[in-house]
Short mmCIF file of C-alpha atoms in Angstrom, two decimals:
data_model
loop_
_atom_site.label_atom_id
_atom_site.label_comp_id
_atom_site.label_asym_id
_atom_site.label_seq_id
_atom_site.Cartn_x
_atom_site.Cartn_y
_atom_site.Cartn_z
CA MET A 1 145.12 100.71 37.63
CA PRO A 2 148.31 101.20 35.59
CA GLU A 3 148.04 99.99 31.99
CA THR A 4 151.28 98.01 32.45
CA VAL A 5 149.59 95.69 34.95
CA LYS A 6 148.33 92.57 33.18
CA ARG A 7 144.90 91.49 34.37
CA ASP A 8 143.36 88.01 34.05
CA HIS A 9 139.64 87.34 34.07
CA TYR A 10 138.11 84.08 35.29
CA TYR A 11 134.65 83.35 33.92
CA HIS A 12 131.77 81.74 35.81
CA ALA A 13 128.82 80.57 33.72
CA GLU A 14 126.34 77.73 34.28
CA ALA A 15 122.99 76.91 32.68
CA THR A 16 120.46 74.14 33.39
CA ALA A 17 117.07 73.57 31.75
CA LEU A 18 115.47 71.54 34.57
CA SER A 19 116.29 69.90 37.90
CA GLY A 20 114.42 68.75 40.98
CA ILE A 21 113.15 65.98 43.25
CA LEU A 22 109.70 64.38 43.22
CA ASP A 23 108.17 62.63 46.26
CA LEU A 24 104.57 62.21 45.05
CA PRO A 25 102.83 60.75 43.08
CA LEU A 26 106.15 58.94 42.49
CA VAL A 27 109.64 59.20 43.92
CA GLN A 28 112.22 60.33 41.41
CA VAL A 29 115.26 62.57 41.24
CA ILE A 30 115.18 64.87 38.22
CA ASN A 31 118.82 65.02 37.25
CA PRO A 32 119.94 68.36 35.77
CA GLN A 33 118.94 68.47 32.12
CA ALA A 34 120.90 70.14 29.30
CA THR A 35 123.52 71.41 31.73
CA ALA A 36 126.32 73.58 30.35
CA THR A 37 129.27 74.79 32.44
CA LEU A 38 131.93 77.15 31.10
CA PRO A 39 135.63 76.68 31.96
CA GLU A 40 137.24 79.59 33.82
CA LYS A 41 139.26 80.42 30.70
CA GLY A 42 136.06 81.11 28.72
CA GLY A 43 134.94 79.91 25.29
CA TYR A 44 131.55 78.64 24.18
CA ILE A 45 129.48 75.55 25.09
CA SER A 46 125.91 74.64 24.15
CA GLN A 47 123.64 71.72 25.01
CA GLN A 48 120.49 70.48 23.30
CA ALA A 49 118.02 68.20 25.14
CA GLN A 50 115.54 65.78 23.66
CA PRO A 51 111.91 65.71 24.88
CA TYR A 52 111.78 64.87 28.58
CA LYS A 53 108.92 63.28 30.53
CA VAL A 54 108.36 61.92 34.03
CA GLU A 55 105.16 59.91 33.59
CA SER A 56 102.26 62.40 33.50
CA VAL A 57 103.79 64.59 36.20
CA LEU A 58 106.34 66.77 34.43
CA SER A 59 107.51 67.16 30.84
CA TYR A 60 108.93 69.50 28.24
CA GLU A 61 109.10 69.22 24.46
CA SER A 62 112.63 70.56 24.03
CA ALA A 63 115.34 72.48 25.85
CA ASN A 64 118.67 74.07 25.10
CA THR A 65 121.34 75.99 26.98
CA GLN A 66 124.42 78.00 26.09
CA VAL A 67 127.30 79.57 28.02
CA ALA A 68 129.91 81.89 26.55
CA GLY A 69 132.80 83.96 27.87
CA ASN A 70 134.96 86.16 25.66
CA ARG A 71 137.06 89.30 25.66
CA GLU A 72 135.09 92.18 24.17
CA LYS A 73 136.50 93.35 20.83
CA LYS A 74 135.40 96.98 21.20
CA PRO A 75 138.21 99.27 22.41
CA GLY A 76 137.97 100.14 26.08
CA HIS A 77 135.72 97.20 26.94
CA GLY A 78 136.56 94.17 29.09
CA TRP A 79 135.19 90.65 29.39
CA ASN A 80 131.67 89.44 28.45
CA THR A 81 129.72 86.46 29.81
CA LEU A 82 126.46 85.21 28.27
CA VAL A 83 124.28 82.47 29.80
CA THR A 84 120.97 81.26 28.32
CA SER A 85 118.45 78.55 29.22
CA VAL A 86 115.43 77.81 27.01
CA VAL A 87 112.61 75.38 27.78
CA GLU A 88 109.74 74.79 25.33
CA GLY A 89 106.42 73.04 25.87
CA LEU A 90 106.60 72.85 29.68
CA ASN A 91 103.84 70.95 31.47
CA ILE A 92 103.73 70.31 35.23
CA LEU A 93 100.74 68.22 36.33
CA ASP A 94 98.58 70.05 33.72
CA VAL A 95 98.59 72.99 36.16
CA VAL A 96 101.64 75.02 35.12
CA THR A 97 102.21 75.21 31.36
CA ALA A 98 104.22 77.44 29.05
CA ASP A 99 104.98 77.46 25.33
CA ARG A 100 108.46 78.88 25.80
CA ILE A 101 110.60 80.03 28.74
CA VAL A 102 113.82 81.99 28.20
CA GLY A 103 116.23 82.99 30.93
CA GLN A 104 119.21 85.05 29.79
CA VAL A 105 121.94 86.82 31.78
CA SER A 106 124.82 88.79 30.31
CA THR A 107 127.61 90.54 32.24
CA GLU A 108 130.50 92.75 31.18
CA TYR A 109 133.52 93.18 33.45
CA PRO A 110 135.55 96.37 33.05
CA LEU A 111 139.22 96.62 32.15
CA ASP A 112 139.73 98.76 35.24
CA GLY A 113 137.71 97.65 38.27
CA TYR A 114 135.86 94.57 39.47
CA VAL A 115 132.08 95.12 39.45
CA PRO A 116 130.31 94.17 36.17
CA SER A 117 127.41 95.70 34.32
CA ILE A 118 124.42 93.37 33.85
CA THR A 119 121.55 92.88 31.40
CA PHE A 120 118.68 90.38 31.26
CA LEU A 121 117.65 91.26 27.70
CA GLY A 122 115.73 88.37 26.08
CA THR A 123 114.38 86.96 29.35
CA ARG A 124 110.66 86.15 29.06
CA PHE A 125 107.73 83.75 29.38
CA GLU A 126 105.61 82.95 26.34
CA ASN A 127 102.03 81.89 27.09
CA LEU A 128 102.61 81.06 30.75
CA ARG A 129 99.39 79.61 32.20
CA ILE A 130 98.11 78.22 35.49
CA ALA A 131 95.19 75.80 35.29
CA GLY A 132 94.61 77.01 31.74
CA HIS A 133 94.42 80.70 32.70
CA GLU A 134 96.92 83.24 31.36
CA VAL A 135 99.42 84.69 33.83
CA LYS A 136 99.98 88.40 33.21
CA LEU A 137 103.30 89.75 34.47
CA ASP A 138 104.81 93.14 35.19
CA TRP A 139 108.55 93.00 34.53
CA ASP A 140 111.52 95.04 35.75
CA LEU A 141 114.41 93.81 33.59
CA ASN A 142 116.32 96.92 34.66
CA LEU A 143 116.03 95.97 38.34
CA CYS A 144 119.79 96.21 38.96
CA GLY A 145 120.05 99.54 37.18
CA LYS A 146 123.31 100.99 35.88
CA LYS A 147 126.66 99.73 37.11
CA PRO A 148 127.29 101.55 40.43
CA GLU A 149 129.77 104.41 40.30
CA GLY A 150 133.19 104.07 41.85
CA ASP A 151 133.20 100.27 41.46
CA ALA A 152 130.81 100.02 44.41
CA PRO A 153 128.79 96.79 44.87
CA TYR A 154 125.16 96.75 43.75
CA THR A 155 124.19 96.31 47.40
CA LYS A 156 125.38 99.90 47.97
CA SER A 157 123.38 101.32 45.05
CA SER A 158 120.45 103.29 46.50
CA ASP A 159 118.34 102.67 43.37
CA PHE A 160 118.81 98.89 43.54
CA VAL A 161 118.42 98.70 47.32
CA ASN A 162 115.20 100.75 47.23
CA ARG A 163 113.70 98.52 44.55
CA VAL A 164 114.58 95.38 46.50
CA ALA A 165 113.23 96.84 49.75
CA GLN A 166 109.96 97.69 48.00
CA GLN A 167 109.69 94.14 46.64
CA HIS A 168 110.31 92.63 50.06
CA ALA A 169 107.72 94.93 51.65
CA THR A 170 105.16 93.86 49.04
CA LEU A 171 105.89 90.19 49.68
CA ARG A 172 105.50 90.62 53.44
CA ALA A 173 102.31 92.68 53.24
CA THR A 174 98.91 91.31 54.22
CA ARG A 175 96.72 90.72 51.15
CA PRO A 176 93.05 91.80 51.01
CA GLY A 177 90.89 88.94 52.19
CA HIS A 178 93.81 87.12 53.79
CA GLU A 179 94.72 87.41 57.46
CA ASN A 180 98.44 87.00 56.86
CA PRO A 181 100.84 86.89 53.89
CA LEU A 182 102.19 83.53 52.79
CA ALA A 183 104.01 82.24 55.85
CA GLU A 184 107.15 81.16 54.02
CA LEU A 185 107.55 84.63 52.51
CA LEU A 186 108.01 86.21 55.92
CA ALA A 187 111.25 84.28 56.46
CA ARG A 188 112.50 84.26 52.86
CA TYR A 189 111.92 87.95 52.16
CA ASN A 190 112.52 89.50 55.55
CA LEU A 191 115.80 91.16 54.56
CA TYR A 192 116.52 94.85 55.00
CA PRO A 193 119.34 96.75 53.27
CA GLU A 194 121.58 96.66 56.34
CA SER A 195 121.30 92.85 56.55
CA PHE A 196 122.54 91.98 53.04
CA GLU A 197 125.96 91.38 54.58
CA ASN A 198 126.52 88.04 56.29
CA SER A 199 127.73 87.72 59.88
CA THR A 200 131.41 87.57 58.96
CA GLY A 201 131.23 90.39 56.41
CA ASP A 202 132.89 88.38 53.62
CA GLU A 203 129.72 88.03 51.50
CA GLU A 204 126.62 90.01 50.62
CA ASN A 205 123.51 88.19 49.35
CA VAL A 206 120.24 89.53 47.97
CA GLU A 207 117.18 87.67 46.71
CA CYS A 208 114.58 89.45 44.59
CA SER A 209 112.80 88.99 41.25
CA LEU A 210 112.64 90.43 37.74
CA VAL A 211 108.84 90.11 38.04
CA THR A 212 107.21 92.76 40.22
CA LYS A 213 103.61 91.59 39.85
CA ALA A 214 101.67 88.54 38.65
CA GLU A 215 97.94 88.51 38.08
CA GLY A 216 95.19 86.65 36.24
CA SER A 217 91.96 84.71 36.69
CA PHE A 218 93.77 81.54 37.76
CA PRO A 219 93.03 80.06 41.22
CA GLY A 220 95.29 81.15 44.03
CA GLN A 221 96.86 84.04 45.89
CA CYS A 222 99.55 86.34 44.44
CA CYS A 223 102.25 88.19 46.36
CA GLY A 224 104.45 90.00 43.87
CA HIS A 225 106.23 87.31 41.84
CA VAL A 226 105.01 84.49 44.12
CA ILE A 227 101.80 82.55 43.42
CA GLN A 228 100.23 80.05 45.80
CA VAL A 229 97.83 77.68 44.04
CA PRO A 230 95.44 75.69 46.26
CA ASN A 231 95.89 71.90 46.06
CA PHE A 232 99.13 72.39 44.10
CA GLY A 233 101.82 74.47 45.79
CA THR A 234 103.84 77.66 45.53
CA ILE A 235 105.38 79.11 42.36
CA HIS A 236 108.24 81.65 42.37
CA LEU A 237 108.83 83.44 39.06
CA ALA A 238 112.08 84.92 37.69
CA VAL A 239 113.94 84.66 41.01
CA LEU A 240 117.18 86.64 41.01
CA LYS A 241 119.94 86.06 43.57
CA LEU A 242 122.91 88.42 43.68
CA LYS A 243 126.07 87.53 45.55
CA HIS A 244 129.14 89.70 46.14
CA GLY A 245 132.24 88.17 47.68
CA ASP A 246 136.01 88.39 48.16
CA PHE A 247 135.90 92.01 49.31
CA LYS A 248 139.11 94.02 49.21
CA GLU A 249 139.87 95.07 52.77
CA GLU A 250 140.91 98.64 52.04
CA THR A 251 138.04 99.56 49.68
CA ARG A 252 135.24 96.98 50.28
CA VAL A 253 135.10 96.46 46.51
CA PRO A 254 134.00 92.86 45.72
CA GLU A 255 136.39 90.94 43.48
CA LYS A 256 133.69 88.33 42.79
CA THR A 257 130.09 88.89 41.70
CA LEU A 258 127.52 86.25 40.69
CA PHE A 259 124.00 86.67 39.29
CA GLU A 260 121.74 83.61 39.59
CA LEU A 261 118.43 83.69 37.71
CA THR A 262 115.83 80.89 37.97
CA MET A 263 112.76 81.39 35.80
CA ILE A 264 110.47 79.04 37.75
CA GLU A 265 110.87 77.57 41.22
CA ILE A 266 108.02 75.25 42.24
CA GLU A 267 107.33 73.75 45.65
CA MET A 268 104.54 71.20 45.22
CA GLY A 269 102.66 70.07 48.31
CA CYS A 270 99.33 68.45 47.51
CA ILE A 271 98.34 66.46 44.40
CA GLY A 272 102.09 66.26 43.84
CA GLN A 273 104.99 66.74 46.23
CA GLY A 274 108.49 67.84 45.42
CA VAL A 275 110.55 70.75 44.14
CA ALA A 276 111.65 71.76 40.68
CA LYS A 277 113.67 74.51 39.02
CA VAL A 278 113.11 75.47 35.40
CA ALA A 279 115.54 77.46 33.22
CA ALA A 280 118.26 78.32 35.73
CA GLN A 281 121.50 80.14 35.04
CA ILE A 282 124.45 81.71 36.85
CA ALA A 283 126.70 84.37 35.32
CA GLY A 284 129.63 86.31 36.72
CA GLY A 285 133.29 85.85 37.46
CA ARG A 286 136.29 87.64 38.91
CA THR A 287 139.28 89.63 37.69
CA LYS A 288 142.83 89.57 39.09
CA PRO A 289 144.59 91.61 40.28
#
């Protein structure tokens, strides 16, 4: 793109420590806690939350979020976005506990082009436990790999697509001692590379995870990053959703890219009922023209 063409970048950054809906043992909406949303023009916003508790069902000791969008000062670099959610002292029904949960997404958009580079450096669980038992995780923080060449979308990167396809195959596979995989996984992770594009072709969506494997002596069945705990529910760890949109007709280069990372998604269905998301963030944006 000619250097004389002025380009404007529009930031997209959101962070939330906790949200959800409870149906049992009490009915209550968990309004988004410590939510921070960045204006399109960029800047910096942070939120600090006091201890939060819903009876003896769900609580955390503290939480904080930050969102930032700024022009990179290094020569030849473009626009940076940083989104962070931190939750400390999490306790859900004395089943799921963690000392500290950090979700962090950072993108850099180029001066010439539209597709950003991405890093999840800093993302982690500290002392994550289920029913008092340690949860051991295998991570792939480099899941997205390097920024695709030629400003291509990540959904056309063979490295990324192969990693996602392998994750989906693992999630759909029958586990030893179990007749079928978790039923809900068959529908949620039944995507193949050719089906990332929606029916109208104006968006491409992928769901995967930064966790490739969870294991431990806790009760339940593991399928990759998904854990089903009897008499409790299903836990999804470090869920990553990638969305490309606003494709240029002549090149199929996406003008808009969003990365959504949720550190814990819980679907409770026994001693408690409801859904909750812990340490969620969205980072991305778009550049014009």
